[in-house]
mmCIF file of C-alpha atoms in Angstrom:
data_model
loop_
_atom_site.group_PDB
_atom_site.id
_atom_site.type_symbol
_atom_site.label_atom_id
_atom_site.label_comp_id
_atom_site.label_asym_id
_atom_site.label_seq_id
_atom_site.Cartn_x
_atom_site.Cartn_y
_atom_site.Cartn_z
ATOM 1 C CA UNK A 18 76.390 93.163 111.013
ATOM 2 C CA UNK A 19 76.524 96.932 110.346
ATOM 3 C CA UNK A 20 75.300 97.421 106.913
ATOM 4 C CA UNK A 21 72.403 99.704 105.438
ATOM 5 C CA UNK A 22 71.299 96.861 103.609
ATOM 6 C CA UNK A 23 70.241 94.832 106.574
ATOM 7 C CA UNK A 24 67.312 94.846 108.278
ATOM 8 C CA UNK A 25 66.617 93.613 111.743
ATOM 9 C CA UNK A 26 62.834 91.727 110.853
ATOM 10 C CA UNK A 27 61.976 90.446 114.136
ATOM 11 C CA UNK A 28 63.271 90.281 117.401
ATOM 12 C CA UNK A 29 62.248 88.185 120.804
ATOM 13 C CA UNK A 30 63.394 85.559 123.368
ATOM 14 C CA UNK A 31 62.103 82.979 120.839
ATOM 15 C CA UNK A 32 63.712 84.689 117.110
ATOM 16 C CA UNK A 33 66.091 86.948 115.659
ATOM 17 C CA UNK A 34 65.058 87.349 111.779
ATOM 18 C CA UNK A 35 67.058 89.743 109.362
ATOM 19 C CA UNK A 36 66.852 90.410 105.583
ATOM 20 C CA UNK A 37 69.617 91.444 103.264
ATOM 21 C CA UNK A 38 68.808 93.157 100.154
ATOM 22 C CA UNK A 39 70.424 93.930 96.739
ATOM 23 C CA UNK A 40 72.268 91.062 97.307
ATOM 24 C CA UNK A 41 75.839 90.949 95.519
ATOM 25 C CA UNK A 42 78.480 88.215 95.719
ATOM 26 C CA UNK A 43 80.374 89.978 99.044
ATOM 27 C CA UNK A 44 77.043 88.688 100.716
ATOM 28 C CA UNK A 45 78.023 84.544 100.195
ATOM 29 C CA UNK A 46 79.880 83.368 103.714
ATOM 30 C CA UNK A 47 78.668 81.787 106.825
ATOM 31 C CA UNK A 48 76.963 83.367 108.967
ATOM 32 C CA UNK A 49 76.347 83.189 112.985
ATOM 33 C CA UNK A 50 73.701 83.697 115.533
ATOM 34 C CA UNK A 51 74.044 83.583 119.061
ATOM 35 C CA UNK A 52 72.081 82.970 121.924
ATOM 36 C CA UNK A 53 73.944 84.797 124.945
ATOM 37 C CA UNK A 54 73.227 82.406 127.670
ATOM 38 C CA UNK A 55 75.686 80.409 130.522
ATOM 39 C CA UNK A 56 77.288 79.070 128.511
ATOM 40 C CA UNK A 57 76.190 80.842 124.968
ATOM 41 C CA UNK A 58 74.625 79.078 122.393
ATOM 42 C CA UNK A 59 75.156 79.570 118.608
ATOM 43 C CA UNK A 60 74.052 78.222 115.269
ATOM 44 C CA UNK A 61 75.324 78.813 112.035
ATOM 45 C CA UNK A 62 74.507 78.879 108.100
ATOM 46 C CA UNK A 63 76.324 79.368 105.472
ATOM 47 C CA UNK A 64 75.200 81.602 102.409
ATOM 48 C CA UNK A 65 75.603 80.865 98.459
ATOM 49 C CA UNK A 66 75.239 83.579 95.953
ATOM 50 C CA UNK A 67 74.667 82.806 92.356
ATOM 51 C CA UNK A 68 76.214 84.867 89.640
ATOM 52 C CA UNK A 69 73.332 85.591 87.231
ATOM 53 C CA UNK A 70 75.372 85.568 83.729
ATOM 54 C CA UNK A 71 75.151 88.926 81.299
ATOM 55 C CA UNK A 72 73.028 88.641 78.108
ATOM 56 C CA UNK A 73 74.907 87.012 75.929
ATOM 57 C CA UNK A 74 76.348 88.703 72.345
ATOM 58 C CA UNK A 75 77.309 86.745 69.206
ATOM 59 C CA UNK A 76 80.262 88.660 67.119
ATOM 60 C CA UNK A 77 81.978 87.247 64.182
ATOM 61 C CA UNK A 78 79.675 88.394 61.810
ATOM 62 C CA UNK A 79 80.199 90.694 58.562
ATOM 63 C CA UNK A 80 77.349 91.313 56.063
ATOM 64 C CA UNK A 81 77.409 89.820 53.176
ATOM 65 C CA UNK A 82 79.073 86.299 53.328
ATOM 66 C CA UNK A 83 80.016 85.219 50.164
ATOM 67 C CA UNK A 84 78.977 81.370 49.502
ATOM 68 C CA UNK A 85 82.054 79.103 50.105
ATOM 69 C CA UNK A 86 83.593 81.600 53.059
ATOM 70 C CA UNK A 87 84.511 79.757 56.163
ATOM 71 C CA UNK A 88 82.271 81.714 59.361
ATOM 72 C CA UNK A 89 83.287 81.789 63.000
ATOM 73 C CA UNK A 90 80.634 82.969 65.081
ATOM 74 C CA UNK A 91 81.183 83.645 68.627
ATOM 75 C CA UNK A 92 78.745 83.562 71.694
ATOM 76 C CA UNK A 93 79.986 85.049 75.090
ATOM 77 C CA UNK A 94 78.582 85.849 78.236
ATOM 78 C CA UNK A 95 80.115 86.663 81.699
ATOM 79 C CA UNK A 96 79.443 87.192 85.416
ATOM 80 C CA UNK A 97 78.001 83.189 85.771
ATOM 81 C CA UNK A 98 78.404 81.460 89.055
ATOM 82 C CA UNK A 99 78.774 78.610 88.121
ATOM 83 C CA UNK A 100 79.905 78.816 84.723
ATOM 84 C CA UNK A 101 76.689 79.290 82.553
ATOM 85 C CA UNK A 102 76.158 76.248 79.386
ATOM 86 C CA UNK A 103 76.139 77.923 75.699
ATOM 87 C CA UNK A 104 73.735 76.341 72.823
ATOM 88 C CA UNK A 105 73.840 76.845 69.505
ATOM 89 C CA UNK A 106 70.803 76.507 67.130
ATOM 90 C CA UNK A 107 70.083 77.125 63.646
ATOM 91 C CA UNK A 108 66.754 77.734 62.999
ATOM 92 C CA UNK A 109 65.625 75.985 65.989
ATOM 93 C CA UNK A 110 67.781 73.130 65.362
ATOM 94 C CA UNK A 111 70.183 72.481 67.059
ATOM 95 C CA UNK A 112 73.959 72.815 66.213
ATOM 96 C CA UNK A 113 76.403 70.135 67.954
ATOM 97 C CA UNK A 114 79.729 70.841 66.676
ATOM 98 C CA UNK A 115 80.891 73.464 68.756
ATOM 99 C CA UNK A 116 83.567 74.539 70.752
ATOM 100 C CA UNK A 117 83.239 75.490 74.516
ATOM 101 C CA UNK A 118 85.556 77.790 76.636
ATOM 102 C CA UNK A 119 85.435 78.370 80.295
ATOM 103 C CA UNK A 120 87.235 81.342 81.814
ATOM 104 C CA UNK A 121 88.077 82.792 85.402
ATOM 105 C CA UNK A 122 87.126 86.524 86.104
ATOM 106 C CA UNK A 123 89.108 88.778 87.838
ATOM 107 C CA UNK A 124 87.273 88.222 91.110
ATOM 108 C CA UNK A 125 88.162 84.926 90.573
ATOM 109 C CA UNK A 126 84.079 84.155 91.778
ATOM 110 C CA UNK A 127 82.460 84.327 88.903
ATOM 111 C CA UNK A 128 82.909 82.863 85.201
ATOM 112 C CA UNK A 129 83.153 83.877 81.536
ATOM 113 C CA UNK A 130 81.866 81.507 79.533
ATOM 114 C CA UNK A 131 82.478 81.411 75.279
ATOM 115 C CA UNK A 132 81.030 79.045 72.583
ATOM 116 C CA UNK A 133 82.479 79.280 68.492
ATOM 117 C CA UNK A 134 80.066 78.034 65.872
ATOM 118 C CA UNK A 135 82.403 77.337 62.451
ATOM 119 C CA UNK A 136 80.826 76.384 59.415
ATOM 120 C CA UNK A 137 81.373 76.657 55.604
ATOM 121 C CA UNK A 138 78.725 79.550 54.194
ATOM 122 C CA UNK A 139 75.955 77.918 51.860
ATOM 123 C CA UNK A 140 73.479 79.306 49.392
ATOM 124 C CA UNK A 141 70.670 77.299 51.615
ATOM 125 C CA UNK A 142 71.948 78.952 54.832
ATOM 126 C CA UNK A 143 70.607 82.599 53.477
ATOM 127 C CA UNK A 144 68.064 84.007 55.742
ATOM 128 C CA UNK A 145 68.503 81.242 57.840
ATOM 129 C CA UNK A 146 68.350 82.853 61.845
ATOM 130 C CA UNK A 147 71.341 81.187 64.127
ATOM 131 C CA UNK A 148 70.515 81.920 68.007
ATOM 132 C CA UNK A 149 72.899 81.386 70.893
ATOM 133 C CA UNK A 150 71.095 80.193 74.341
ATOM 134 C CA UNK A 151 72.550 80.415 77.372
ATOM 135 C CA UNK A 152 71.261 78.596 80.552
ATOM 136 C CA UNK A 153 71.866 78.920 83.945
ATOM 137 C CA UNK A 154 70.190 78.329 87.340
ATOM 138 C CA UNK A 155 69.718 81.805 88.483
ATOM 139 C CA UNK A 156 67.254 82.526 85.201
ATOM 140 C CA UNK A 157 64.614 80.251 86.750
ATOM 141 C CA UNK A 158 64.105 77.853 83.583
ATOM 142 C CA UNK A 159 64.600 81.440 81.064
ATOM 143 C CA UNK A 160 67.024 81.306 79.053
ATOM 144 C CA UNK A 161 68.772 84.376 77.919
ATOM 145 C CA UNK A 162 69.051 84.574 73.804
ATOM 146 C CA UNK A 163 71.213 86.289 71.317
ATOM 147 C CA UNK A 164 70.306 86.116 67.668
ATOM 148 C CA UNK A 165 71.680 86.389 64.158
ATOM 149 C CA UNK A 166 70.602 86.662 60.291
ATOM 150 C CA UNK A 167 72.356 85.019 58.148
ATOM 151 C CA UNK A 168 72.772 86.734 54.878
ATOM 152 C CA UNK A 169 74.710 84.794 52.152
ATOM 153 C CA UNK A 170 75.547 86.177 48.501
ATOM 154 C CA UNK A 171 75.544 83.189 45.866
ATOM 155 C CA UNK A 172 75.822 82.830 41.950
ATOM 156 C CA UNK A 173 72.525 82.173 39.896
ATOM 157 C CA UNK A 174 70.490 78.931 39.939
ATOM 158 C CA UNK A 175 69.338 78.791 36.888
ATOM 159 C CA UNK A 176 66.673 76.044 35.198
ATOM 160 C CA UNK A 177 64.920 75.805 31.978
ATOM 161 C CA UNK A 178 60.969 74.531 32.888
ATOM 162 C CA UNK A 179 59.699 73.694 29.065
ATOM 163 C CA UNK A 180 55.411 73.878 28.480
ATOM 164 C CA UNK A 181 55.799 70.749 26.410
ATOM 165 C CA UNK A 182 57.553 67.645 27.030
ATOM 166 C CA UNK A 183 56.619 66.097 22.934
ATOM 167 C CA UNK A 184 56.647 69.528 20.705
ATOM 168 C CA UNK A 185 55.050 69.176 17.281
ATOM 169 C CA UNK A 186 55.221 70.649 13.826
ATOM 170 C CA UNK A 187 52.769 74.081 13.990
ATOM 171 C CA UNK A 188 52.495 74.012 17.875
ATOM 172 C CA UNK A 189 53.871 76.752 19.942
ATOM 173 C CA UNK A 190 56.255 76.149 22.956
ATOM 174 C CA UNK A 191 57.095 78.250 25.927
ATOM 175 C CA UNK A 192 60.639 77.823 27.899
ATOM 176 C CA UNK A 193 61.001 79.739 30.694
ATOM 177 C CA UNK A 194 64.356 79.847 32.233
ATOM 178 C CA UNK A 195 64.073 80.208 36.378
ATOM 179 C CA UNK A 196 67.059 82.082 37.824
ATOM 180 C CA UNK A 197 67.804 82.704 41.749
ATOM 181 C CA UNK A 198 70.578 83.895 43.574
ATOM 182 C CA UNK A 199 71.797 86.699 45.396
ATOM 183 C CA UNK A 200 71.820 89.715 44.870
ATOM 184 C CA UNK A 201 69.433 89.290 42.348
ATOM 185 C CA UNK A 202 70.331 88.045 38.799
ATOM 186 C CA UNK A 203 70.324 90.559 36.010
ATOM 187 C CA UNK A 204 67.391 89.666 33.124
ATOM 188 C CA UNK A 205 68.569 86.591 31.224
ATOM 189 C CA UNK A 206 70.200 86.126 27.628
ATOM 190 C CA UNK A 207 68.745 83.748 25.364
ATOM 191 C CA UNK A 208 70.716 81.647 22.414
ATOM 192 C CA UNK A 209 70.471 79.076 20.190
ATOM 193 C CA UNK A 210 73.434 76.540 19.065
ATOM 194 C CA UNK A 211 75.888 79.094 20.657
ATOM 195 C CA UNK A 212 74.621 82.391 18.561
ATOM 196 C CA UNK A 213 71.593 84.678 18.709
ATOM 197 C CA UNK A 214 68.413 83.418 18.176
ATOM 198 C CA UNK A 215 67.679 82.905 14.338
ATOM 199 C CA UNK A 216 64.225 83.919 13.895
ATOM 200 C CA UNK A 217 63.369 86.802 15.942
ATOM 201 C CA UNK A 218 59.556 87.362 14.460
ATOM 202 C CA UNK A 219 58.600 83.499 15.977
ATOM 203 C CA UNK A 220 61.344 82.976 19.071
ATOM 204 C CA UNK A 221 59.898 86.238 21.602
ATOM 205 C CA UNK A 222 61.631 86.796 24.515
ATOM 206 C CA UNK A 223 59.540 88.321 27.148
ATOM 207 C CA UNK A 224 61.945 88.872 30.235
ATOM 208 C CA UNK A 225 62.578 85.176 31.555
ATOM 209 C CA UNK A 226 60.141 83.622 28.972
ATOM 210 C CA UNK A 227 61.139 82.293 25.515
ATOM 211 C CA UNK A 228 58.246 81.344 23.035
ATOM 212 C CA UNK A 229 58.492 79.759 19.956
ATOM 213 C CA UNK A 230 55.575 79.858 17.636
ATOM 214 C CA UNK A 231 54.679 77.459 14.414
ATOM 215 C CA UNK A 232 57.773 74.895 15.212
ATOM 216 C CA UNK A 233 59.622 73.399 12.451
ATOM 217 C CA UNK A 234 62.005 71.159 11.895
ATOM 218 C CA UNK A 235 64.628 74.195 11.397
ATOM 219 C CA UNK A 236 64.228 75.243 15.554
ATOM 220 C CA UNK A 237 66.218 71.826 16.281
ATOM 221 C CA UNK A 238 68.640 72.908 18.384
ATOM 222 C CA UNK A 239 70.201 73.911 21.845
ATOM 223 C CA UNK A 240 69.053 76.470 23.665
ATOM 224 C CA UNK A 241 71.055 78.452 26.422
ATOM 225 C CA UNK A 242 69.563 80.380 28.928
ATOM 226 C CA UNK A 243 72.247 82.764 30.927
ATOM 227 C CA UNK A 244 71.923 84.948 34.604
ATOM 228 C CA UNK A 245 74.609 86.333 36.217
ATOM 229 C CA UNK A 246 75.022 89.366 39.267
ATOM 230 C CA UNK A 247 77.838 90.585 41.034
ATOM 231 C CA UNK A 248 79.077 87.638 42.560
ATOM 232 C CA UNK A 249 79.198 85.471 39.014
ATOM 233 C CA UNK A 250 77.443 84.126 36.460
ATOM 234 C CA UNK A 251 75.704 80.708 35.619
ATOM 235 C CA UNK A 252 73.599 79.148 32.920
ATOM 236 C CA UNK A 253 71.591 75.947 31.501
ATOM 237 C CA UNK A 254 70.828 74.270 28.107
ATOM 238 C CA UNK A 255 67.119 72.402 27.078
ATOM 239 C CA UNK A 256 68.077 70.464 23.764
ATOM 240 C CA UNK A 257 64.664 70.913 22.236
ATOM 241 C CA UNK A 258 63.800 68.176 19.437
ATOM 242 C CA UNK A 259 60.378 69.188 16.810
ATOM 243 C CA UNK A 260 58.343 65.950 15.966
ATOM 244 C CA UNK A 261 56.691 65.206 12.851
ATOM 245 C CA UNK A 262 52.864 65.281 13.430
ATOM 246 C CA UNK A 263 51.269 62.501 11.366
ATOM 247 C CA UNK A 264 53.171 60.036 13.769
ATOM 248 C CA UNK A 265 50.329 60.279 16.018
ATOM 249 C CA UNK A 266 47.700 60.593 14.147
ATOM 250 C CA UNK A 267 46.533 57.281 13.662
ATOM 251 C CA UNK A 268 47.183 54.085 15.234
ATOM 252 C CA UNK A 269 47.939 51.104 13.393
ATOM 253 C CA UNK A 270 44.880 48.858 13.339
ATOM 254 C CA UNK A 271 43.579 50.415 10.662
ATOM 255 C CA UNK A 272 45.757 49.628 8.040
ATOM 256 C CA UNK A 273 44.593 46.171 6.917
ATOM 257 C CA UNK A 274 41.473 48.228 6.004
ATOM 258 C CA UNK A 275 43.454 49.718 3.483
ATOM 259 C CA UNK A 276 44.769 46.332 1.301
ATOM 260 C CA UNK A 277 41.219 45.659 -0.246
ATOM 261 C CA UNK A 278 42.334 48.616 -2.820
ATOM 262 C CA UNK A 279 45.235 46.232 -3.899
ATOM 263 C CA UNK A 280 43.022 42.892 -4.334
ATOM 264 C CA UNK A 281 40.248 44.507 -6.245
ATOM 265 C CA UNK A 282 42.648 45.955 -8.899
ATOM 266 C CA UNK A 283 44.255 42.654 -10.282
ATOM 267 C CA UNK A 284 40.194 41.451 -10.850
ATOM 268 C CA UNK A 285 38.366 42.528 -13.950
ATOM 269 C CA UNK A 286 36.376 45.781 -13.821
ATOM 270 C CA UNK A 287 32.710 44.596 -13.642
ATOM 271 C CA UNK A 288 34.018 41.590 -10.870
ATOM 272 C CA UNK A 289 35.971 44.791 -9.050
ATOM 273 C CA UNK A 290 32.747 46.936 -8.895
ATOM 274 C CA UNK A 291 30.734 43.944 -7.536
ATOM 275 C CA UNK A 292 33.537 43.082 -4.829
ATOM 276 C CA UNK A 293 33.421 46.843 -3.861
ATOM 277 C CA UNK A 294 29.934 46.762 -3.274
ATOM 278 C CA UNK A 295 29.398 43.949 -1.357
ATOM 279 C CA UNK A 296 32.268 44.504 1.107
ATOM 280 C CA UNK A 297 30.605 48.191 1.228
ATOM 281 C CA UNK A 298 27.231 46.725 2.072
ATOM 282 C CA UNK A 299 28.412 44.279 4.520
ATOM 283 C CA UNK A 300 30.657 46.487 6.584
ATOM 284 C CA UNK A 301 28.601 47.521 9.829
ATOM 285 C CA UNK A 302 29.128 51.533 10.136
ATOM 286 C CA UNK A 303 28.665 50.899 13.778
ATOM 287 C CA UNK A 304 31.342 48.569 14.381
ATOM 288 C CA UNK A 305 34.083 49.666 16.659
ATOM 289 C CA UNK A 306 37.690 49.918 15.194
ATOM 290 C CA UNK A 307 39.763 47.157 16.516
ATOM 291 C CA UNK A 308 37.103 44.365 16.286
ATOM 292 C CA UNK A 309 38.156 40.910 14.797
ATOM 293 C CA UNK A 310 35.314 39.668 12.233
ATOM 294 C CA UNK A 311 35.566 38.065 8.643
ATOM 295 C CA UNK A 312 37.390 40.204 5.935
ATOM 296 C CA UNK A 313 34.586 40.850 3.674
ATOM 297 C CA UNK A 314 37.064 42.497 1.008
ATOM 298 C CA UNK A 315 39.508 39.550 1.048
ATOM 299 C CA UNK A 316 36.587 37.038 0.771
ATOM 300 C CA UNK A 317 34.991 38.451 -2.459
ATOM 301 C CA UNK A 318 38.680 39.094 -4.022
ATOM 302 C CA UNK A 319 39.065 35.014 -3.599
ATOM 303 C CA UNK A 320 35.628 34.643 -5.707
ATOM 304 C CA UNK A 321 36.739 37.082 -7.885
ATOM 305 C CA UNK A 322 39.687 35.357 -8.905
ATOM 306 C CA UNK A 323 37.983 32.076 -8.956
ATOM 307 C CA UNK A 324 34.981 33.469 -11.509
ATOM 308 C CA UNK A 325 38.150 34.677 -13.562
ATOM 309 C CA UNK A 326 40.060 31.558 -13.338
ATOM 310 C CA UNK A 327 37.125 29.642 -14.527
ATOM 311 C CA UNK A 328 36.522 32.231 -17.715
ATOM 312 C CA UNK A 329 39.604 31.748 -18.551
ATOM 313 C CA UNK A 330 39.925 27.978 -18.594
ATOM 314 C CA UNK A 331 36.362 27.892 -20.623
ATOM 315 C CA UNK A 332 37.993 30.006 -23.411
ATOM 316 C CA UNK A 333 40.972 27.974 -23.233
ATOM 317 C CA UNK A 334 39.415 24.776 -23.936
ATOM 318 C CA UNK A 335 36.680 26.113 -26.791
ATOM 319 C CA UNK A 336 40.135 27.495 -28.656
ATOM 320 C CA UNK A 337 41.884 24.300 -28.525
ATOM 321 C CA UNK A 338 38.475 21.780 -29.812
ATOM 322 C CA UNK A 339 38.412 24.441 -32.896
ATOM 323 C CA UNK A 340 41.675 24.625 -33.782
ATOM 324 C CA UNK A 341 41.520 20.387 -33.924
ATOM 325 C CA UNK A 342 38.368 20.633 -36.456
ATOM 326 C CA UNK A 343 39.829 22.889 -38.662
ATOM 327 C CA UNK A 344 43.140 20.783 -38.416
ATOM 328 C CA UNK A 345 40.942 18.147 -39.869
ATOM 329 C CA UNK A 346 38.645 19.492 -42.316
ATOM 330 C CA UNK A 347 42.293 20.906 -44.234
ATOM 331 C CA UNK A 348 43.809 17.831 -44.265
ATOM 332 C CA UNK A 349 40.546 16.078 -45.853
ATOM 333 C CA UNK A 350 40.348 18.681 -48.432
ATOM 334 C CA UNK A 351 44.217 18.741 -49.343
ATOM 335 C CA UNK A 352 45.139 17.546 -52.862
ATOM 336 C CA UNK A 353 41.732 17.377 -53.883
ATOM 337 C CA UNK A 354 42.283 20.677 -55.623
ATOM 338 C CA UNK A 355 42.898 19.468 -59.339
ATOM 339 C CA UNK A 356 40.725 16.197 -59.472
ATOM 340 C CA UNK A 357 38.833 16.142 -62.140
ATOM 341 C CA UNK A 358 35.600 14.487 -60.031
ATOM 342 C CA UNK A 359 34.687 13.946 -56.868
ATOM 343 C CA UNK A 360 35.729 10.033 -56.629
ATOM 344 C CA UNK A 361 39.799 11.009 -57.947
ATOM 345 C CA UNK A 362 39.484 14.043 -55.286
ATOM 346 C CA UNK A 363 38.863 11.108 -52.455
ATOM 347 C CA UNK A 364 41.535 8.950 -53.563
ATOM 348 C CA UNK A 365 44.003 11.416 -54.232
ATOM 349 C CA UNK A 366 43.289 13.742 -51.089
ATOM 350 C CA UNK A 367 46.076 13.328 -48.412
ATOM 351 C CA UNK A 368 45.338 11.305 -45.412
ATOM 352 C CA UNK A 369 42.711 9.421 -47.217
ATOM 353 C CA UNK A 370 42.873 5.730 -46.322
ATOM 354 C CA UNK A 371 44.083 4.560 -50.314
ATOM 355 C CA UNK A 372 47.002 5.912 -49.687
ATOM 356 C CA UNK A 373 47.387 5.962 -45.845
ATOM 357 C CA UNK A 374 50.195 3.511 -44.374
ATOM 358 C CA UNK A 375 48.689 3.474 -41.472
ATOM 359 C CA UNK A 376 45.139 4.134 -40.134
ATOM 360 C CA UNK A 377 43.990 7.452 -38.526
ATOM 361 C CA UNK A 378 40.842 8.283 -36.826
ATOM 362 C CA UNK A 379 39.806 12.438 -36.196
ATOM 363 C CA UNK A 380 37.530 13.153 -33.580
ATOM 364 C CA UNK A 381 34.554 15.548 -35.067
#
């Protein structure tokens, strides 16, 4: 062996040791040592040199993407003996779908080894760092790693995100329309029903915000919030609906409180006042709404009507017994006018019983 790079380490009867440094690939072959005895003796070894593979590069890339572009990335690396193993991962995960490509190099020792990554470009893949590892065992478990940003150009995302989800009559309501994309969006337009907002002094636009103050029934509409940038434009609607207020004010358990005005009215005034009272008096202040008890109202309307009822039929009765007695008393006096005395004015009064056909009785 007659080269500067080996050394002669140690020499005896017993050992012959050399070392070879800067080792390259001419180094790998067998290799002989002799003992020169009768007869000589030899043993041999052969040697194996790895090809340690260059640091790998990843081409294919142009800055910006534009979403919706098909990408072919490309790892390569060269010099591996054996071939070297290409990974793909996107950040940190790892990417399956791949396609692998061993190659020959000229010295026909060593390898060049070439992985393409081909995917679809995606808003979500923006930022996103894709790395290509390659392994091999010269690197003593360190893998050599190429890396790549990802930067993708994508129309607007726009969303409306409303303060209040049940708007009311007088309140105030603030819509703020979220936009992202890439580059970033312009400031947003604003519009109502397809024109320019009506009412400029209550519907403020402050950059992304809308707010509408005192809400009526007139700011019924849909509303259109708008972004665009250089690579297009997008936009959302919020159909925005104003509610009358006095639907939720009160509940409905309280309206049967509210009937004793129409049963006191039909009663007379002085048996109205006297209902009004009493149910006033009886009613505990304290008692919650919603509790079931005796209607105090209804109760004295009933007695009410029954006090009147029984007026009534009184009154009834004393017209009818006078109207009989005076009945009487003009039929005993009839045709008693021109009698001369009192006897002819008996016998010639009608219904007296000389000239009755039949007999009568009156009840006095």
């Amino acid at each position: 062996l007659r080269d500067n790079r080996i050394e002669l380490v140690r020499a005896s009867w017993h050992e012959l040791s050399i070392s070879v440094s800067d080792v390259s690939l001419s180094d790998e072959g067998q290799y002989t040592c002799s003992l020169f005895t009768m007869p000589v003796k030899t043993s041999k070894a052969f040697l194996t040199v790895l090809g340690v593979p260059e640091k790998p590069q990843i081409t294919g890339f142009t800055s910006p993407v534009m979403e919706g572009e098909r990408m072919q990335l490309t790892c390569k690396t060269s010099g591996s003996k054996p071939a070297a193993d290409i990974r793909w991962f996107k950040n940190d995960k790892e990417v399956k779908d791949v396609k692998y490509i061993k190659e020959e190099d000229a010295n026909r020792k060593t390898f060049t080894v070439s992985s393409t990554l081909d995917f679809l470009a995606d808003r979500n893949d923006d930022g996103a760092v894709v790395s290509c590892r390659v392994d091999h065992e010269s690197l003593n478990s360190t893998p050599q790693i190429a890396m790549q940003v990802l930067e993708i150009h994508y129309t607007p995302l726009v969303k409306i995100i409303s303060s209040n989800s049940w708007p009311e009559e007088g309140q105030t309501i603030i819509l703020t329309c979220e936009s992202k994309g890439k580059p970033v969006p312009e400031p947003v337009l604003w519009t109502k029903d397809g024109g320019e907002l009506p009412d400029p002094e209550r519907m403020v636009v402050n950059g992304r915000v809308l707010s509408i103050s005192f809400l009526n029934k007139t700011d019924n509409g849909t509303y259109r919030c708008e972004a665009k940038n250089p690579i297009g434009r997008n936009s959302t609607e919020y159909v925005l609906i104003v509610h009358d207020v006095f639907n939720t004010l009160l509940p409905t358990t309280v309206i049967p409180s509210l009937t004793t005005a129409t049963v006191t009215t039909t009663v007379a005034l002085t048996a109205s006042t006297t209902t009004s009272a009493t149910a006033t008096s009886i009613r505990d202040p304290n008692a919650l709404a919603g509790q079931t008890g005796p209607d105090h109202a209804l109760i004295g309307g009933i007695v009410a009507v029954v006090v009147f009822v029984t007026l009534c039929s009184i009154i009834l009765l004393g017209r009818y017994l006078a109207r009989h007695k005076g009945t009487y008393l003009t039929n005993e006096a009839k045709g008693a006018e021109d009698a001369p005395d009192a006897d002819t004015a008996i016998i010639n009064a009608e219904g007296s019983q000389v000239n009755a056909e039949e007999k009568k009785e009156y009840f006095i």
